[in-house]
Each structure stands twice: as structure tokens, then as C-alpha cells.
mmCIF file of N, CA, C and O and ligand atoms in Angstrom:
data_model
loop_
_atom_site.group_PDB
_atom_site.id
_atom_site.type_symbol
_atom_site.label_atom_id
_atom_site.label_comp_id
_atom_site.label_asym_id
_atom_site.label_seq_id
_atom_site.Cartn_x
_atom_site.Cartn_y
_atom_site.Cartn_z
ATOM 1 N N UNK A 1 106.538 68.933 119.227
ATOM 2 C CA UNK A 1 106.337 69.271 120.678
ATOM 3 C C UNK A 1 104.974 69.363 121.121
ATOM 4 O O UNK A 1 104.317 70.507 120.571
ATOM 5 N N UNK A 2 104.199 68.525 121.941
ATOM 6 C CA UNK A 2 102.783 68.774 122.177
ATOM 7 C C UNK A 2 102.650 69.564 123.416
ATOM 8 O O UNK A 2 101.632 70.075 123.915
ATOM 9 N N UNK A 3 103.643 69.355 124.471
ATOM 10 C CA UNK A 3 103.440 70.218 125.656
ATOM 11 C C UNK A 3 103.312 71.683 125.749
ATOM 12 O O UNK A 3 104.209 72.181 124.775
ATOM 13 N N UNK A 4 102.613 72.284 126.170
ATOM 14 C CA UNK A 4 102.440 73.654 126.160
ATOM 15 C C UNK A 4 103.503 74.409 126.907
ATOM 16 O O UNK A 4 104.230 73.661 127.911
ATOM 17 N N UNK A 5 104.034 75.543 126.278
ATOM 18 C CA UNK A 5 105.292 76.436 126.864
ATOM 19 C C UNK A 5 104.660 77.417 127.596
ATOM 20 O O UNK A 5 104.047 78.374 126.869
ATOM 21 N N UNK A 6 105.016 78.004 128.709
ATOM 22 C CA UNK A 6 104.776 79.126 129.136
ATOM 23 C C UNK A 6 105.346 80.309 128.554
ATOM 24 O O UNK A 6 106.645 80.259 128.460
ATOM 25 N N UNK A 7 104.735 81.519 127.969
ATOM 26 C CA UNK A 7 105.642 82.479 127.158
ATOM 27 C C UNK A 7 105.632 83.621 127.906
ATOM 28 O O UNK A 7 106.310 84.738 127.823
ATOM 29 N N UNK A 8 104.457 83.982 128.554
ATOM 30 C CA UNK A 8 104.218 85.235 129.167
ATOM 31 C C UNK A 8 103.199 85.252 130.314
ATOM 32 O O UNK A 8 102.282 84.297 130.454
ATOM 33 N N UNK A 9 103.064 86.245 131.196
ATOM 34 C CA UNK A 9 102.038 86.604 132.066
ATOM 35 C C UNK A 9 100.854 87.259 131.267
ATOM 36 O O UNK A 9 101.475 88.363 130.294
ATOM 37 N N UNK A 10 99.459 86.895 131.518
ATOM 38 C CA UNK A 10 98.510 87.760 130.503
ATOM 39 C C UNK A 10 98.468 89.367 131.079
ATOM 40 O O UNK A 10 98.504 90.210 130.137
ATOM 41 N N UNK A 11 99.207 89.594 132.115
ATOM 42 C CA UNK A 11 99.035 91.001 132.568
ATOM 43 C C UNK A 11 100.236 91.757 131.858
ATOM 44 O O UNK A 11 100.188 92.816 131.802
ATOM 45 N N UNK A 12 101.282 91.042 131.393
ATOM 46 C CA UNK A 12 102.223 91.730 130.764
ATOM 47 C C UNK A 12 102.068 92.213 129.111
ATOM 48 O O UNK A 12 102.511 93.155 128.629
ATOM 49 N N UNK A 13 100.725 91.962 128.709
ATOM 50 C CA UNK A 13 100.411 92.249 127.326
ATOM 51 C C UNK A 13 99.031 92.782 127.212
ATOM 52 O O UNK A 13 98.059 92.026 127.175
ATOM 53 N N UNK A 14 98.772 94.356 127.277
ATOM 54 C CA UNK A 14 97.665 94.790 127.498
ATOM 55 C C UNK A 14 96.917 94.409 126.213
ATOM 56 O O UNK A 14 97.447 94.110 125.086
ATOM 57 N N UNK A 15 95.543 94.411 126.078
ATOM 58 C CA UNK A 15 94.878 94.482 124.922
ATOM 59 C C UNK A 15 95.089 95.280 123.806
ATOM 60 O O UNK A 15 95.620 96.478 123.999
ATOM 61 N N UNK A 16 95.375 94.871 122.741
ATOM 62 C CA UNK A 16 95.791 95.521 121.540
ATOM 63 C C UNK A 16 97.643 95.401 121.287
ATOM 64 O O UNK A 16 97.961 95.976 120.233
ATOM 65 N N UNK A 17 98.117 94.765 122.248
ATOM 66 C CA UNK A 17 99.535 94.851 122.286
ATOM 67 C C UNK A 17 100.059 93.442 121.793
ATOM 68 O O UNK A 17 99.310 92.503 121.831
ATOM 69 N N UNK A 18 101.415 93.263 121.615
ATOM 70 C CA UNK A 18 102.027 92.018 121.200
ATOM 71 C C UNK A 18 103.276 92.013 122.116
ATOM 72 O O UNK A 18 103.884 92.729 122.572
ATOM 73 N N UNK A 19 103.994 90.800 121.900
ATOM 74 C CA UNK A 19 105.107 90.449 122.569
ATOM 75 C C UNK A 19 106.002 89.430 121.608
ATOM 76 O O UNK A 19 105.168 88.436 121.140
ATOM 77 N N UNK A 20 107.311 89.553 121.561
ATOM 78 C CA UNK A 20 107.863 88.499 120.888
ATOM 79 C C UNK A 20 108.646 87.537 121.796
ATOM 80 O O UNK A 20 108.983 88.085 122.756
ATOM 81 N N UNK A 21 108.759 86.302 121.466
ATOM 82 C CA UNK A 21 109.545 85.548 122.300
ATOM 83 C C UNK A 21 110.061 84.474 121.024
ATOM 84 O O UNK A 21 109.833 84.304 120.060
ATOM 85 N N UNK A 22 110.945 83.860 121.854
ATOM 86 C CA UNK A 22 111.859 82.683 121.048
ATOM 87 C C UNK A 22 111.789 81.301 121.668
ATOM 88 O O UNK A 22 111.886 81.302 123.143
ATOM 89 N N UNK A 23 111.376 80.381 121.073
ATOM 90 C CA UNK A 23 111.275 79.177 121.419
ATOM 91 C C UNK A 23 112.307 78.425 120.573
ATOM 92 O O UNK A 23 112.003 78.384 119.277
ATOM 93 N N UNK A 24 113.405 77.923 121.156
ATOM 94 C CA UNK A 24 114.328 77.166 120.360
ATOM 95 C C UNK A 24 114.876 77.846 119.032
ATOM 96 O O UNK A 24 115.062 77.283 118.232
ATOM 97 N N UNK A 25 115.169 79.326 119.128
ATOM 98 C CA UNK A 25 115.538 79.860 118.258
ATOM 99 C C UNK A 25 114.407 80.291 117.002
ATOM 100 O O UNK A 25 114.711 80.899 116.030
ATOM 101 N N UNK A 26 113.318 80.043 117.270
ATOM 102 C CA UNK A 26 112.119 80.365 116.464
ATOM 103 C C UNK A 26 111.453 81.473 117.234
ATOM 104 O O UNK A 26 111.077 81.454 118.334
ATOM 105 N N UNK A 27 111.528 82.593 116.246
ATOM 106 C CA UNK A 27 110.863 83.972 116.747
ATOM 107 C C UNK A 27 109.403 83.864 116.555
ATOM 108 O O UNK A 27 108.911 83.976 115.332
ATOM 109 N N UNK A 28 108.536 84.108 117.545
ATOM 110 C CA UNK A 28 107.013 83.933 117.501
ATOM 111 C C UNK A 28 106.379 85.213 118.006
ATOM 112 O O UNK A 28 107.053 85.836 119.162
ATOM 113 N N UNK A 29 105.424 85.697 117.368
ATOM 114 C CA UNK A 29 104.693 86.989 117.912
ATOM 115 C C UNK A 29 103.332 86.584 118.459
ATOM 116 O O UNK A 29 102.660 85.884 118.003
ATOM 117 N N UNK A 30 103.273 87.076 119.633
ATOM 118 C CA UNK A 30 101.949 86.684 120.579
ATOM 119 C C UNK A 30 101.220 88.088 120.657
ATOM 120 O O UNK A 30 101.525 89.121 120.814
ATOM 121 N N UNK A 31 99.825 87.874 120.064
ATOM 122 C CA UNK A 31 98.869 89.108 120.157
ATOM 123 C C UNK A 31 97.943 88.883 121.158
ATOM 124 O O UNK A 31 97.221 87.870 120.956
ATOM 125 N N UNK A 32 97.586 90.115 121.875
ATOM 126 C CA UNK A 32 96.319 90.040 122.602
ATOM 127 C C UNK A 32 95.280 91.100 121.998
ATOM 128 O O UNK A 32 95.484 92.091 121.840
ATOM 129 N N UNK A 33 94.243 90.460 121.337
ATOM 130 C CA UNK A 33 93.339 91.284 120.422
ATOM 131 C C UNK A 33 91.803 91.225 121.181
ATOM 132 O O UNK A 33 91.715 90.160 121.858
ATOM 133 N N UNK A 34 91.174 92.038 120.438
ATOM 134 C CA UNK A 34 89.627 91.831 121.071
ATOM 135 C C UNK A 34 89.080 90.565 120.667
ATOM 136 O O UNK A 34 88.074 89.973 121.425
ATOM 137 N N UNK A 35 89.733 89.871 119.733
ATOM 138 C CA UNK A 35 89.093 88.522 118.995
ATOM 139 C C UNK A 35 89.788 87.321 119.801
ATOM 140 O O UNK A 35 89.269 86.265 119.822
ATOM 141 N N UNK A 36 90.851 87.577 120.984
ATOM 142 C CA UNK A 36 91.511 86.755 121.764
ATOM 143 C C UNK A 36 92.894 86.793 121.656
ATOM 144 O O UNK A 36 93.600 87.760 121.144
ATOM 145 N N UNK A 37 93.556 85.633 121.864
ATOM 146 C CA UNK A 37 95.078 85.641 121.814
ATOM 147 C C UNK A 37 95.637 84.816 120.628
ATOM 148 O O UNK A 37 94.944 83.745 120.489
ATOM 149 N N UNK A 38 96.549 85.342 120.089
ATOM 150 C CA UNK A 38 97.080 84.618 118.884
ATOM 151 C C UNK A 38 98.710 84.616 118.697
ATOM 152 O O UNK A 38 99.005 85.445 119.209
ATOM 153 N N UNK A 39 99.182 83.438 118.295
ATOM 154 C CA UNK A 39 100.537 83.396 118.177
ATOM 155 C C UNK A 39 100.815 83.010 116.568
ATOM 156 O O UNK A 39 100.038 82.083 116.042
ATOM 157 N N UNK A 40 101.838 83.591 116.072
ATOM 158 C CA UNK A 40 101.911 83.352 114.513
ATOM 159 C C UNK A 40 103.780 83.877 114.675
ATOM 160 O O UNK A 40 104.013 84.590 115.338
ATOM 161 N N UNK A 41 104.245 83.072 113.530
ATOM 162 C CA UNK A 41 105.739 83.450 113.256
ATOM 163 C C UNK A 41 105.812 84.942 112.962
ATOM 164 O O UNK A 41 105.050 85.485 112.391
ATOM 165 N N UNK A 42 106.892 85.380 113.432
ATOM 166 C CA UNK A 42 107.046 86.831 113.502
ATOM 167 C C UNK A 42 107.462 87.353 111.904
ATOM 168 O O UNK A 42 107.207 88.501 111.661
ATOM 169 N N UNK A 43 108.176 86.577 111.349
ATOM 170 C CA UNK A 43 108.645 87.297 110.060
ATOM 171 C C UNK A 43 107.754 86.961 108.808
ATOM 172 O O UNK A 43 107.473 85.829 108.573
ATOM 173 N N UNK A 44 107.333 88.179 108.381
ATOM 174 C CA UNK A 44 106.625 88.017 107.238
ATOM 175 C C UNK A 44 107.030 87.308 105.829
ATOM 176 O O UNK A 44 108.247 87.287 106.030
ATOM 177 N N UNK A 45 106.424 86.491 105.295
ATOM 178 C CA UNK A 45 106.766 85.545 104.164
ATOM 179 C C UNK A 45 106.956 86.261 103.063
ATOM 180 O O UNK A 45 107.637 85.899 102.002
ATOM 181 N N UNK A 46 106.971 87.398 102.945
ATOM 182 C CA UNK A 46 107.126 88.438 101.692
ATOM 183 C C UNK A 46 108.777 88.871 101.978
ATOM 184 O O UNK A 46 109.625 88.313 101.124
ATOM 185 N N UNK A 47 109.175 89.797 102.838
ATOM 186 C CA UNK A 47 110.575 90.197 102.846
ATOM 187 C C UNK A 47 111.156 90.070 104.465
ATOM 188 O O UNK A 47 111.897 90.796 104.548
ATOM 189 N N UNK A 48 110.321 89.152 105.117
ATOM 190 C CA UNK A 48 110.915 89.219 106.477
ATOM 191 C C UNK A 48 110.595 90.148 107.594
ATOM 192 O O UNK A 48 111.004 90.383 108.714
ATOM 193 N N UNK A 49 109.539 91.119 107.133
ATOM 194 C CA UNK A 49 109.103 92.303 108.197
ATOM 195 C C UNK A 49 108.589 91.361 109.448
ATOM 196 O O UNK A 49 108.288 90.720 109.422
ATOM 197 N N UNK A 50 108.677 92.284 110.489
ATOM 198 C CA UNK A 50 108.481 92.120 111.958
ATOM 199 C C UNK A 50 107.013 92.178 112.204
ATOM 200 O O UNK A 50 106.368 93.244 112.279
ATOM 201 N N UNK A 51 106.233 91.165 111.994
ATOM 202 C CA UNK A 51 104.697 91.326 112.088
ATOM 203 C C UNK A 51 104.236 91.793 113.592
ATOM 204 O O UNK A 51 103.323 92.089 113.774
ATOM 205 N N UNK A 52 105.274 91.465 114.503
ATOM 206 C CA UNK A 52 104.952 91.890 115.948
ATOM 207 C C UNK A 52 104.722 93.388 116.126
ATOM 208 O O UNK A 52 104.152 93.881 116.989
ATOM 209 N N UNK A 53 105.179 94.035 114.988
ATOM 210 C CA UNK A 53 105.306 95.485 115.032
ATOM 211 C C UNK A 53 103.965 95.959 114.046
ATOM 212 O O UNK A 53 103.696 97.045 113.729
ATOM 213 N N UNK A 54 103.208 95.137 113.647
ATOM 214 C CA UNK A 54 102.458 95.255 112.666
ATOM 215 C C UNK A 54 100.977 95.790 113.146
ATOM 216 O O UNK A 54 100.649 95.777 114.551
ATOM 217 N N UNK A 55 99.950 96.432 112.442
ATOM 218 C CA UNK A 55 98.920 96.751 112.690
ATOM 219 C C UNK A 55 97.733 95.654 112.932
ATOM 220 O O UNK A 55 97.772 94.878 112.261
ATOM 221 N N UNK A 56 97.059 95.662 114.186
ATOM 222 C CA UNK A 56 96.168 94.676 114.382
ATOM 223 C C UNK A 56 94.654 94.970 113.724
ATOM 224 O O UNK A 56 94.188 96.199 114.388
ATOM 225 N N UNK A 57 94.012 94.335 113.252
ATOM 226 C CA UNK A 57 92.496 94.851 112.846
ATOM 227 C C UNK A 57 91.725 93.357 112.534
ATOM 228 O O UNK A 57 92.083 92.771 111.696
ATOM 229 N N UNK A 58 90.616 93.072 113.325
ATOM 230 C CA UNK A 58 89.862 91.963 112.998
ATOM 231 C C UNK A 58 90.408 90.995 112.987
ATOM 232 O O UNK A 58 89.888 90.093 112.030
ATOM 233 N N UNK A 59 91.138 90.531 113.759
ATOM 234 C CA UNK A 59 91.929 88.852 113.731
ATOM 235 C C UNK A 59 93.045 88.736 112.469
ATOM 236 O O UNK A 59 93.232 87.794 112.095
ATOM 237 N N UNK A 60 93.337 89.884 111.966
ATOM 238 C CA UNK A 60 94.336 90.042 111.048
ATOM 239 C C UNK A 60 95.505 90.995 111.411
ATOM 240 O O UNK A 60 95.353 91.798 112.437
ATOM 241 N N UNK A 61 96.887 90.584 111.031
ATOM 242 C CA UNK A 61 97.886 91.643 111.248
ATOM 243 C C UNK A 61 98.522 92.020 109.903
ATOM 244 O O UNK A 61 98.464 91.423 109.018
ATOM 245 N N UNK A 62 98.751 93.403 110.037
ATOM 246 C CA UNK A 62 99.260 93.953 108.625
ATOM 247 C C UNK A 62 100.629 94.106 108.998
ATOM 248 O O UNK A 62 101.135 94.961 109.984
ATOM 249 N N UNK A 63 101.445 93.628 108.048
ATOM 250 C CA UNK A 63 103.080 93.665 108.005
ATOM 251 C C UNK A 63 103.290 95.072 107.879
ATOM 252 O O UNK A 63 102.598 96.058 107.176
ATOM 253 N N UNK A 64 104.181 95.799 108.817
ATOM 254 C CA UNK A 64 104.657 97.351 108.806
ATOM 255 C C UNK A 64 105.554 97.652 107.581
ATOM 256 O O UNK A 64 105.609 98.925 107.104
ATOM 257 N N UNK A 65 105.897 96.689 106.922
ATOM 258 C CA UNK A 65 106.868 96.955 105.672
ATOM 259 C C UNK A 65 106.202 97.212 104.322
ATOM 260 O O UNK A 65 106.457 98.319 103.536
ATOM 261 N N UNK A 66 105.328 96.193 104.106
ATOM 262 C CA UNK A 66 104.640 96.618 102.673
ATOM 263 C C UNK A 66 102.978 96.141 102.638
ATOM 264 O O UNK A 66 102.564 96.031 101.704
ATOM 265 N N UNK A 67 102.745 95.991 104.072
ATOM 266 C CA UNK A 67 101.263 95.972 104.166
ATOM 267 C C UNK A 67 100.539 94.678 103.768
ATOM 268 O O UNK A 67 99.286 94.534 103.617
ATOM 269 N N UNK A 68 101.221 93.555 103.903
ATOM 270 C CA UNK A 68 100.764 92.286 103.778
ATOM 271 C C UNK A 68 99.891 91.876 104.763
ATOM 272 O O UNK A 68 100.129 92.205 106.001
ATOM 273 N N UNK A 69 98.582 91.265 104.573
ATOM 274 C CA UNK A 69 97.708 90.881 105.728
ATOM 275 C C UNK A 69 97.751 89.500 105.892
ATOM 276 O O UNK A 69 97.494 88.872 104.981
ATOM 277 N N UNK A 70 97.815 89.249 107.195
ATOM 278 C CA UNK A 70 98.015 87.775 107.563
ATOM 279 C C UNK A 70 96.651 87.480 108.539
ATOM 280 O O UNK A 70 96.724 88.313 109.634
ATOM 281 N N UNK A 71 96.286 86.502 108.290
ATOM 282 C CA UNK A 71 95.121 86.036 109.189
ATOM 283 C C UNK A 71 95.681 85.284 110.414
ATOM 284 O O UNK A 71 96.544 84.295 110.323
ATOM 285 N N UNK A 72 95.358 85.574 111.534
ATOM 286 C CA UNK A 72 95.983 85.020 112.912
ATOM 287 C C UNK A 72 95.783 83.874 113.226
ATOM 288 O O UNK A 72 96.138 83.036 114.022
ATOM 289 N N UNK A 73 94.341 83.291 112.458
ATOM 290 C CA UNK A 73 93.947 81.951 112.848
ATOM 291 C C UNK A 73 94.680 80.905 111.920
ATOM 292 O O UNK A 73 95.523 79.965 112.442
ATOM 293 N N UNK A 74 94.468 81.001 110.795
ATOM 294 C CA UNK A 74 95.026 80.250 109.560
ATOM 295 C C UNK A 74 96.491 80.609 109.165
ATOM 296 O O UNK A 74 97.367 79.639 108.795
ATOM 297 N N UNK A 75 96.941 81.651 109.436
ATOM 298 C CA UNK A 75 98.415 82.129 108.976
ATOM 299 C C UNK A 75 98.587 82.431 107.532
ATOM 300 O O UNK A 75 99.477 82.788 107.059
ATOM 301 N N UNK A 76 97.169 82.317 106.782
ATOM 302 C CA UNK A 76 96.989 82.793 105.416
ATOM 303 C C UNK A 76 97.355 84.364 105.058
ATOM 304 O O UNK A 76 96.807 85.049 105.712
ATOM 305 N N UNK A 77 98.020 84.618 103.929
ATOM 306 C CA UNK A 77 97.937 85.979 103.621
ATOM 307 C C UNK A 77 96.890 86.303 102.646
ATOM 308 O O UNK A 77 96.678 85.580 101.930
ATOM 309 N N UNK A 78 96.142 87.343 103.358
ATOM 310 C CA UNK A 78 94.808 87.667 102.736
ATOM 311 C C UNK A 78 94.935 88.521 101.629
ATOM 312 O O UNK A 78 94.260 88.706 100.761
ATOM 313 N N UNK A 79 95.988 89.221 101.690
ATOM 314 C CA UNK A 79 96.193 90.309 100.780
ATOM 315 C C UNK A 79 96.852 89.959 99.332
ATOM 316 O O UNK A 79 96.713 90.541 98.243
ATOM 317 N N UNK A 80 97.443 88.809 99.558
ATOM 318 C CA UNK A 80 98.347 88.407 98.373
ATOM 319 C C UNK A 80 98.495 86.659 98.452
ATOM 320 O O UNK A 80 99.324 86.343 99.024
ATOM 321 N N UNK A 81 97.400 85.899 97.775
ATOM 322 C CA UNK A 81 97.596 84.502 97.970
ATOM 323 C C UNK A 81 98.691 83.997 97.683
ATOM 324 O O UNK A 81 98.967 82.870 97.626
ATOM 325 N N UNK A 82 99.844 84.633 96.792
ATOM 326 C CA UNK A 82 100.857 84.078 96.261
ATOM 327 C C UNK A 82 101.863 83.915 97.296
ATOM 328 O O UNK A 82 102.985 83.196 97.221
ATOM 329 N N UNK A 83 101.620 84.889 98.620
ATOM 330 C CA UNK A 83 102.809 84.624 99.419
ATOM 331 C C UNK A 83 102.510 83.512 100.251
ATOM 332 O O UNK A 83 101.360 83.018 100.569
ATOM 333 N N UNK A 84 103.286 82.567 100.820
ATOM 334 C CA UNK A 84 103.224 81.432 101.715
ATOM 335 C C UNK A 84 102.600 81.883 103.033
ATOM 336 O O UNK A 84 102.996 83.044 103.654
ATOM 337 N N UNK A 85 101.970 81.024 103.451
ATOM 338 C CA UNK A 85 101.161 81.244 104.859
ATOM 339 C C UNK A 85 102.370 81.017 105.949
ATOM 340 O O UNK A 85 103.397 80.444 105.828
ATOM 341 N N UNK A 86 102.002 81.713 106.973
ATOM 342 C CA UNK A 86 103.016 81.412 108.318
ATOM 343 C C UNK A 86 102.273 80.461 109.173
ATOM 344 O O UNK A 86 100.981 80.322 109.272
ATOM 345 N N UNK A 87 103.274 79.864 109.879
ATOM 346 C CA UNK A 87 102.809 78.961 110.882
ATOM 347 C C UNK A 87 102.106 79.787 112.217
ATOM 348 O O UNK A 87 102.543 80.690 112.547
ATOM 349 N N UNK A 88 100.966 79.122 112.462
ATOM 350 C CA UNK A 88 100.270 79.782 113.756
ATOM 351 C C UNK A 88 100.333 78.671 114.750
ATOM 352 O O UNK A 88 100.543 77.620 114.452
ATOM 353 N N UNK A 89 99.820 79.057 115.935
ATOM 354 C CA UNK A 89 100.339 78.349 117.235
ATOM 355 C C UNK A 89 99.015 78.454 118.151
ATOM 356 O O UNK A 89 98.388 79.597 118.351
ATOM 357 N N UNK A 90 98.497 77.353 118.821
ATOM 358 C CA UNK A 90 97.372 77.362 119.719
ATOM 359 C C UNK A 90 97.836 78.040 121.006
ATOM 360 O O UNK A 90 98.974 77.786 121.448
ATOM 361 N N UNK A 91 96.983 79.093 121.508
ATOM 362 C CA UNK A 91 97.295 79.708 122.499
ATOM 363 C C UNK A 91 96.433 79.271 123.644
ATOM 364 O O UNK A 91 95.034 79.288 123.448
ATOM 365 N N UNK A 92 97.067 79.055 124.869
ATOM 366 C CA UNK A 92 96.071 78.505 125.831
ATOM 367 C C UNK A 92 96.278 79.691 127.098
ATOM 368 O O UNK A 92 97.364 79.916 127.490
ATOM 369 N N UNK A 93 95.255 79.847 127.832
ATOM 370 C CA UNK A 93 95.322 80.761 129.037
ATOM 371 C C UNK A 93 95.277 79.600 130.268
ATOM 372 O O UNK A 93 94.225 78.993 130.121
ATOM 373 N N UNK A 94 96.118 79.715 131.002
ATOM 374 C CA UNK A 94 96.233 78.848 132.186
ATOM 375 C C UNK A 94 96.442 79.794 133.442
ATOM 376 O O UNK A 94 97.492 80.249 133.575
ATOM 377 N N UNK A 95 95.317 80.201 133.917
ATOM 378 C CA UNK A 95 95.262 81.252 135.035
ATOM 379 C C UNK A 95 95.687 82.307 134.537
ATOM 380 O O UNK A 95 95.281 82.867 133.511
ATOM 381 N N UNK A 96 96.820 82.938 135.187
ATOM 382 C CA UNK A 96 97.386 84.093 134.549
ATOM 383 C C UNK A 96 98.512 83.876 133.358
ATOM 384 O O UNK A 96 98.846 84.783 132.863
ATOM 385 N N UNK A 97 98.568 82.521 133.174
ATOM 386 C CA UNK A 97 100.008 82.550 132.245
ATOM 387 C C UNK A 97 99.240 82.187 130.902
ATOM 388 O O UNK A 97 98.187 81.448 130.601
ATOM 389 N N UNK A 98 100.088 82.690 129.966
ATOM 390 C CA UNK A 98 99.781 82.518 128.352
ATOM 391 C C UNK A 98 100.772 81.496 127.983
ATOM 392 O O UNK A 98 102.001 81.449 128.197
ATOM 393 N N UNK A 99 100.210 80.309 127.341
ATOM 394 C CA UNK A 99 100.925 79.166 126.821
ATOM 395 C C UNK A 99 100.656 78.924 125.450
ATOM 396 O O UNK A 99 99.742 79.442 124.999
ATOM 397 N N UNK A 100 101.786 78.457 124.694
ATOM 398 C CA UNK A 100 101.430 77.942 123.361
ATOM 399 C C UNK A 100 101.737 76.535 123.019
ATOM 400 O O UNK A 100 102.560 75.809 124.008
ATOM 401 N N UNK A 101 101.062 75.782 122.223
ATOM 402 C CA UNK A 101 101.481 74.692 121.793
ATOM 403 C C UNK A 101 102.115 74.879 120.493
ATOM 404 O O UNK A 101 101.700 75.651 119.773
ATOM 405 N N UNK A 102 103.225 73.930 120.111
ATOM 406 C CA UNK A 102 104.028 74.211 118.785
ATOM 407 C C UNK A 102 104.466 72.923 118.452
ATOM 408 O O UNK A 102 104.247 71.969 119.175
HETATM 409 S S1 FES B 201 108.073 92.057 104.351
HETATM 410 FE FE1 FES B 201 106.021 91.931 104.804
HETATM 411 S S2 FES B 201 104.955 92.833 103.319
HETATM 412 FE FE2 FES B 201 106.693 92.974 102.634
#
């Protein structure tokens, strides 16, 4: 699907916060960070931990369960290259609305 989908109002998600949303059964975490907005599959590729509850730091999110770190741009696991990368999504700001392409 190429058309952007509106998932939130930018005002809903303060800097440093995240929001979970469901697109056709796919659970995606949206992050508002000092580096910008990012969207990534919510389930950690280790054992399914909720990345939306993870700690944000310099463009990475740390899984709250066993501390795997994922790059929010590439989806690669930086702390353990053996773990599968996660899908990331382009985030677009359209006025006050936050959209993703997926
Ligand atoms: S479930 Fe994420 S590091 Fe284990």
C-alpha cells in the first residue's frame, strides 16, 4: 500500500512519547523523538517484547524485556546482529496529522 495512512494527531504524542496503532492487524509503534518521528513494528524480534514501552535514545529504542536495541531508521538490531531486523515505516507530517506509508 503506497497511500499514506493518518495514524495520530501530532499533539497527541509529546516529545519522547510513543503511541501504538493497528493497521490491518499489524501493530506498529510510533515514536516522537528529538531526532524526528519514527514508526517500527512493535514486537521485538527476540521474544516479542513491546518496543512501544522501550527506552528512546539517539534514534534507537531499547526493548524493555531483554534490552535489545533497534535502530529506528533501518530497523536493524544494533546490540545483537543475529536478531532479525524489524520493518520500519516512513512517517510524514501533514499539518497537524501524522501519517505513515507502509
Ligand atoms: S523480547 Fe526484546 S530483547 Fe527479548
